[in-house]
XYZ file of C-alpha atoms in Angstrom:
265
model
C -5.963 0.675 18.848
C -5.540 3.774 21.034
C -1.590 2.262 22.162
C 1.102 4.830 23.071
C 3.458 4.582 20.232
C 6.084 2.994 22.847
C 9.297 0.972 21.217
C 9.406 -2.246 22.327
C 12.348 -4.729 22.482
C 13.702 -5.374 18.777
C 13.240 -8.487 17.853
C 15.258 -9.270 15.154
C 13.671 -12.138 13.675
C 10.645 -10.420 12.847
C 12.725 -7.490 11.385
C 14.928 -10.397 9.670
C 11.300 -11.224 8.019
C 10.861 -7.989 7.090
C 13.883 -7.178 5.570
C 13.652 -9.891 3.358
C 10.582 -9.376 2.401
C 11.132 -5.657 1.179
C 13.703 -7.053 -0.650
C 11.713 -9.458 -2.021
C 8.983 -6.944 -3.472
C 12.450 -5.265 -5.231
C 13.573 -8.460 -6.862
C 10.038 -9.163 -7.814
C 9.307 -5.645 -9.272
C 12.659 -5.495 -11.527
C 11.843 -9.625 -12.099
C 15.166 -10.916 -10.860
C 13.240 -13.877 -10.502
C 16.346 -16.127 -9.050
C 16.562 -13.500 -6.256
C 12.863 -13.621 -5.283
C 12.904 -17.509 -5.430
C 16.334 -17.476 -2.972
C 14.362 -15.374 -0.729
C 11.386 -17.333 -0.610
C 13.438 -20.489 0.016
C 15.207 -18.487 3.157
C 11.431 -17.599 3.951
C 10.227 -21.244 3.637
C 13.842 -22.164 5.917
C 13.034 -19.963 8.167
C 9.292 -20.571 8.748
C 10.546 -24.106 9.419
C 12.786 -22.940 12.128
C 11.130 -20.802 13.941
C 7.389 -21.625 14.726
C 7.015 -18.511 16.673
C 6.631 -16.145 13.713
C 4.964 -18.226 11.290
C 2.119 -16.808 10.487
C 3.794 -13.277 9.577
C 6.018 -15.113 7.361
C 3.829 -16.958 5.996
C 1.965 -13.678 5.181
C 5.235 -12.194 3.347
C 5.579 -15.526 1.390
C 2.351 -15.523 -0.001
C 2.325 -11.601 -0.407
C 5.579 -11.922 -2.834
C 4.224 -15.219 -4.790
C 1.405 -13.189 -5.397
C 3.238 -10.524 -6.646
C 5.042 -12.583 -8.764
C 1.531 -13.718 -10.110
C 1.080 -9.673 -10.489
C 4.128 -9.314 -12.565
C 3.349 -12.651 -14.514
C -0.509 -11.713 -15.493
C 0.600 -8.145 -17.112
C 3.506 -9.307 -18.295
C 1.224 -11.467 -20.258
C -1.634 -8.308 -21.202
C 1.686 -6.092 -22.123
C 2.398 -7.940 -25.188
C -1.432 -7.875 -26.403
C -2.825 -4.925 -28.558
C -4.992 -3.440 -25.342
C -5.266 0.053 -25.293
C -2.689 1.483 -22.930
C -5.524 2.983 -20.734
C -7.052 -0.402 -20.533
C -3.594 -1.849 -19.897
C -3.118 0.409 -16.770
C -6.941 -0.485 -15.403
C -6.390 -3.941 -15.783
C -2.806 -3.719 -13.933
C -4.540 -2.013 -11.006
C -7.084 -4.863 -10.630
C -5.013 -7.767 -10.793
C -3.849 -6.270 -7.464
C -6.491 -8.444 -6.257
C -4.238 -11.788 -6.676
C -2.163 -9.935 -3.520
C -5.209 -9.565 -1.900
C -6.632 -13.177 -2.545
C -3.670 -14.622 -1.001
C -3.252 -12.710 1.776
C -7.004 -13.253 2.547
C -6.594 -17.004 2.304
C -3.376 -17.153 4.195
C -5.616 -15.503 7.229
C -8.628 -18.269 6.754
C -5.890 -21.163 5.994
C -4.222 -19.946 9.793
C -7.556 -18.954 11.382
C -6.870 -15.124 12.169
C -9.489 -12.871 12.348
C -9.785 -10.467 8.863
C -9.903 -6.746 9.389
C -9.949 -4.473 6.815
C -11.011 -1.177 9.355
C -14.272 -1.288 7.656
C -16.090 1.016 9.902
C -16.667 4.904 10.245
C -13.925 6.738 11.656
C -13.151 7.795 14.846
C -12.250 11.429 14.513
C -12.115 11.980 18.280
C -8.013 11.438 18.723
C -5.018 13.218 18.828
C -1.820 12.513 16.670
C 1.753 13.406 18.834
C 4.473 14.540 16.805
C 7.592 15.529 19.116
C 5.689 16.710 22.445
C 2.996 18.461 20.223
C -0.602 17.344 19.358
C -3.110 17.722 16.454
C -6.183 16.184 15.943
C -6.041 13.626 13.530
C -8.581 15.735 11.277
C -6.398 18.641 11.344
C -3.472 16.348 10.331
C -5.151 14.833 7.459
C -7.180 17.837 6.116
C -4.259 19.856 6.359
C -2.382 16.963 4.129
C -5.497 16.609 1.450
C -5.256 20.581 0.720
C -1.757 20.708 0.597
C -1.780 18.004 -1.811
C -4.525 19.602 -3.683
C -2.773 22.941 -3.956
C 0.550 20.916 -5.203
C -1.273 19.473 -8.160
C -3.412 22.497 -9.468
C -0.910 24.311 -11.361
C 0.043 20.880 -13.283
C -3.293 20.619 -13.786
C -3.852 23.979 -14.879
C -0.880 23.737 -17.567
C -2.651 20.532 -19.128
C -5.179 22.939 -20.553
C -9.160 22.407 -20.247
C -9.548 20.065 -22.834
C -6.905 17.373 -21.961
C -8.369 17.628 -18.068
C -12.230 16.527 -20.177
C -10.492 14.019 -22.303
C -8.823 12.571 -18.996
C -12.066 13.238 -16.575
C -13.400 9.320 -16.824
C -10.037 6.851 -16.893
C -8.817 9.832 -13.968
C -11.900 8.964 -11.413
C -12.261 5.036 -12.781
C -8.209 4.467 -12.402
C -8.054 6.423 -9.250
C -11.088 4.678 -7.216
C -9.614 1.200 -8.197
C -5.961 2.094 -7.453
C -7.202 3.594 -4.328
C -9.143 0.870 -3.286
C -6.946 -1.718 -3.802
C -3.674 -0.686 -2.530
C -5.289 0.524 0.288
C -6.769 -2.991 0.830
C -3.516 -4.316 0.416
C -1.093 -2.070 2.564
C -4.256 -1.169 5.414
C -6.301 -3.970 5.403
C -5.583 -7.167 6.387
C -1.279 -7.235 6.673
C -1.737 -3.839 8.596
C -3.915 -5.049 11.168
C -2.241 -8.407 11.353
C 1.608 -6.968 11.743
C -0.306 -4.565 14.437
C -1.649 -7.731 16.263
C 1.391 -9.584 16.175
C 4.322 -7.116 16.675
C 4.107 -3.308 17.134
C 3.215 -0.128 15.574
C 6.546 1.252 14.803
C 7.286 -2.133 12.885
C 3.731 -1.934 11.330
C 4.336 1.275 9.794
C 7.653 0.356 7.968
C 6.830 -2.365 6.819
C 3.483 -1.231 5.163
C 4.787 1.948 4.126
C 8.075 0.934 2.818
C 6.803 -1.811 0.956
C 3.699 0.508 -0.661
C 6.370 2.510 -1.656
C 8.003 -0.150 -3.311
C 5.724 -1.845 -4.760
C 5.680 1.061 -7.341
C 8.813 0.082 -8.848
C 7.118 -2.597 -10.731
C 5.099 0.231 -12.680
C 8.046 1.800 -13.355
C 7.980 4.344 -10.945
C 11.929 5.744 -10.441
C 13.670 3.818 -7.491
C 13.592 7.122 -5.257
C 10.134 8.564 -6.456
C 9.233 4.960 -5.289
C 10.806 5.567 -1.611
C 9.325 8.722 -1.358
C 5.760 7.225 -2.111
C 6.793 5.507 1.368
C 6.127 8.786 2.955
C 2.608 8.586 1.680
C 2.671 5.236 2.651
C 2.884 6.227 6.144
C 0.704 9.081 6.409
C -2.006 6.454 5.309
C -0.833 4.148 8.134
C -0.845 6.795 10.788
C -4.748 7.652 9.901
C -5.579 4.265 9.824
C -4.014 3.705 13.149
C -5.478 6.578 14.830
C -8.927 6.813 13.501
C -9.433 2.990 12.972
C -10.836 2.971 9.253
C -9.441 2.750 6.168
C -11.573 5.470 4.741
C -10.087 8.498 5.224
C -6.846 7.100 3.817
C -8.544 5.857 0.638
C -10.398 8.936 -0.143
C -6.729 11.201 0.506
C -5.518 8.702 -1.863
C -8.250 8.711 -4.577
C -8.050 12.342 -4.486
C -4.354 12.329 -4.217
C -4.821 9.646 -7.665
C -7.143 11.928 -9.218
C -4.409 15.010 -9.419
C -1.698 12.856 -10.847
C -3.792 11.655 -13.777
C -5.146 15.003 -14.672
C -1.726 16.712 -14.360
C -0.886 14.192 -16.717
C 1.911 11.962 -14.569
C 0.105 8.491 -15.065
C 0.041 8.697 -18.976
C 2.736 10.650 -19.806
């Protein structure tokens, strides 16, 4: 795990894969569902052609069916009276049908399943342009920062909206947390890292987290900037080898935009 981030030779199948499977998650989010299916019949084409990458495409095509599952299943809860809260919670855990199928795809292929479940290794450096930090520095210095952005919104909310919002903010955020983190730095992550490279791991898990927002109606932009998120997650899963530290930054980071009032606004 402890690679130099060295750029290998582009291979532009895999990045073919790639690129159609971002656009994929797009089509599915907006449900442009004659899009998605072209692209999963280019996916299915070129699986067929090219047994050297099948596995990661077969990874993307069950990633986007699964999605399209996703969209399906709360398209379905969105037209029943549910409570919006309960609407939102049940959204964020029918992210498990991505999960289930890229957990199957792994067993149906016979590649190992990681999901860094294990304490983290604190003891590395992170090398941004000839300098380095410790990768504690590097996240702690991100968690406060984030914290800091978030407590005037907060603030403005007033007292009693923050009590009325304490429970669906720490229920929503652990789930949302947990599962995205499951899907983006769990088993894809380490998979793409096994099979291609880091650089190419990183886009593709934090584009596509970002992304994958747009079917909550998250602002095509706001959505790529989420990317940027996407890929500080990815960087401290990479260096310290566990998703934990990632999915606390993000339950905390989860926490701030319920209470300031972004999630149900």
């Amino acid at each position: 795990m402890e690679e130099p981030f060295t750029v290998r030779r582009v291979d532009f199948g895999k990045v073919g894969l790639a690129v159609l499977f971002l656009l994929g998650l797009v089509a599915g989010a907006f449900e442009w569902w004659l899009v998605l299916g072209v692209i999963l019949l280019l996916l299915v084409g070129l699986y067929a052609a090219n047994p050297r990458t099948r596995f990661i495409n077969a990874l993307y095509i069950a990633f986007l069916i699964g999605f399209a599952f996703f969209q399906f299943v709360n398209n379905w809860v969105a037209a029943t009276d549910i409570q919006r809260e309960w609407r939102i919670i049940f959204n964020r855990l029918s992210l498990s049908i991505i999960i289930l199928g890229l957990y199957i795809t792994h067993l149906l292929y016979k590649q190992p399943i990681s999901f860094f479940h294990q304490k983290p290794n604190w003891h590395t450096q992170l090398k941004l342009r000839g300098h380095a930090i410790p990768v504690f520095r590097f996240w702690f210095i991100g968690l406060i920062v984030n914290i800091a952005v978030y407590i005037p919104f907060i603030v403005m909310q007033g007292m009693e909206a923050v009590k009325s919002l304490l429970f669906f903010a720490l229920f929503f955020s652990l789930i949302n947390a947990v599962f995205e983190e499951l899907i983006w730095r769990g088993p894809l992550f380490s998979s793409l890292l096994r099979h291609t490279s880091i650089p190419y791991t990183l886009a593709v898990t934090s584009i596509g987290f970002g992304l994958l927002h747009l079917a909550i109606g998250i602002p095509f932009l706001i959505s790529l900037f989420f990317s940027i998120a996407g890929l500080f997650y990815g960087l401290v899963v990479y260096k310290t080898n566990s998703i934990y530290p990632g999915t606390l930054f993000h339950f905390v980071l989860n926490i701030g935009m319920v209470l300031s009032g972004w999630i149900l606004s």
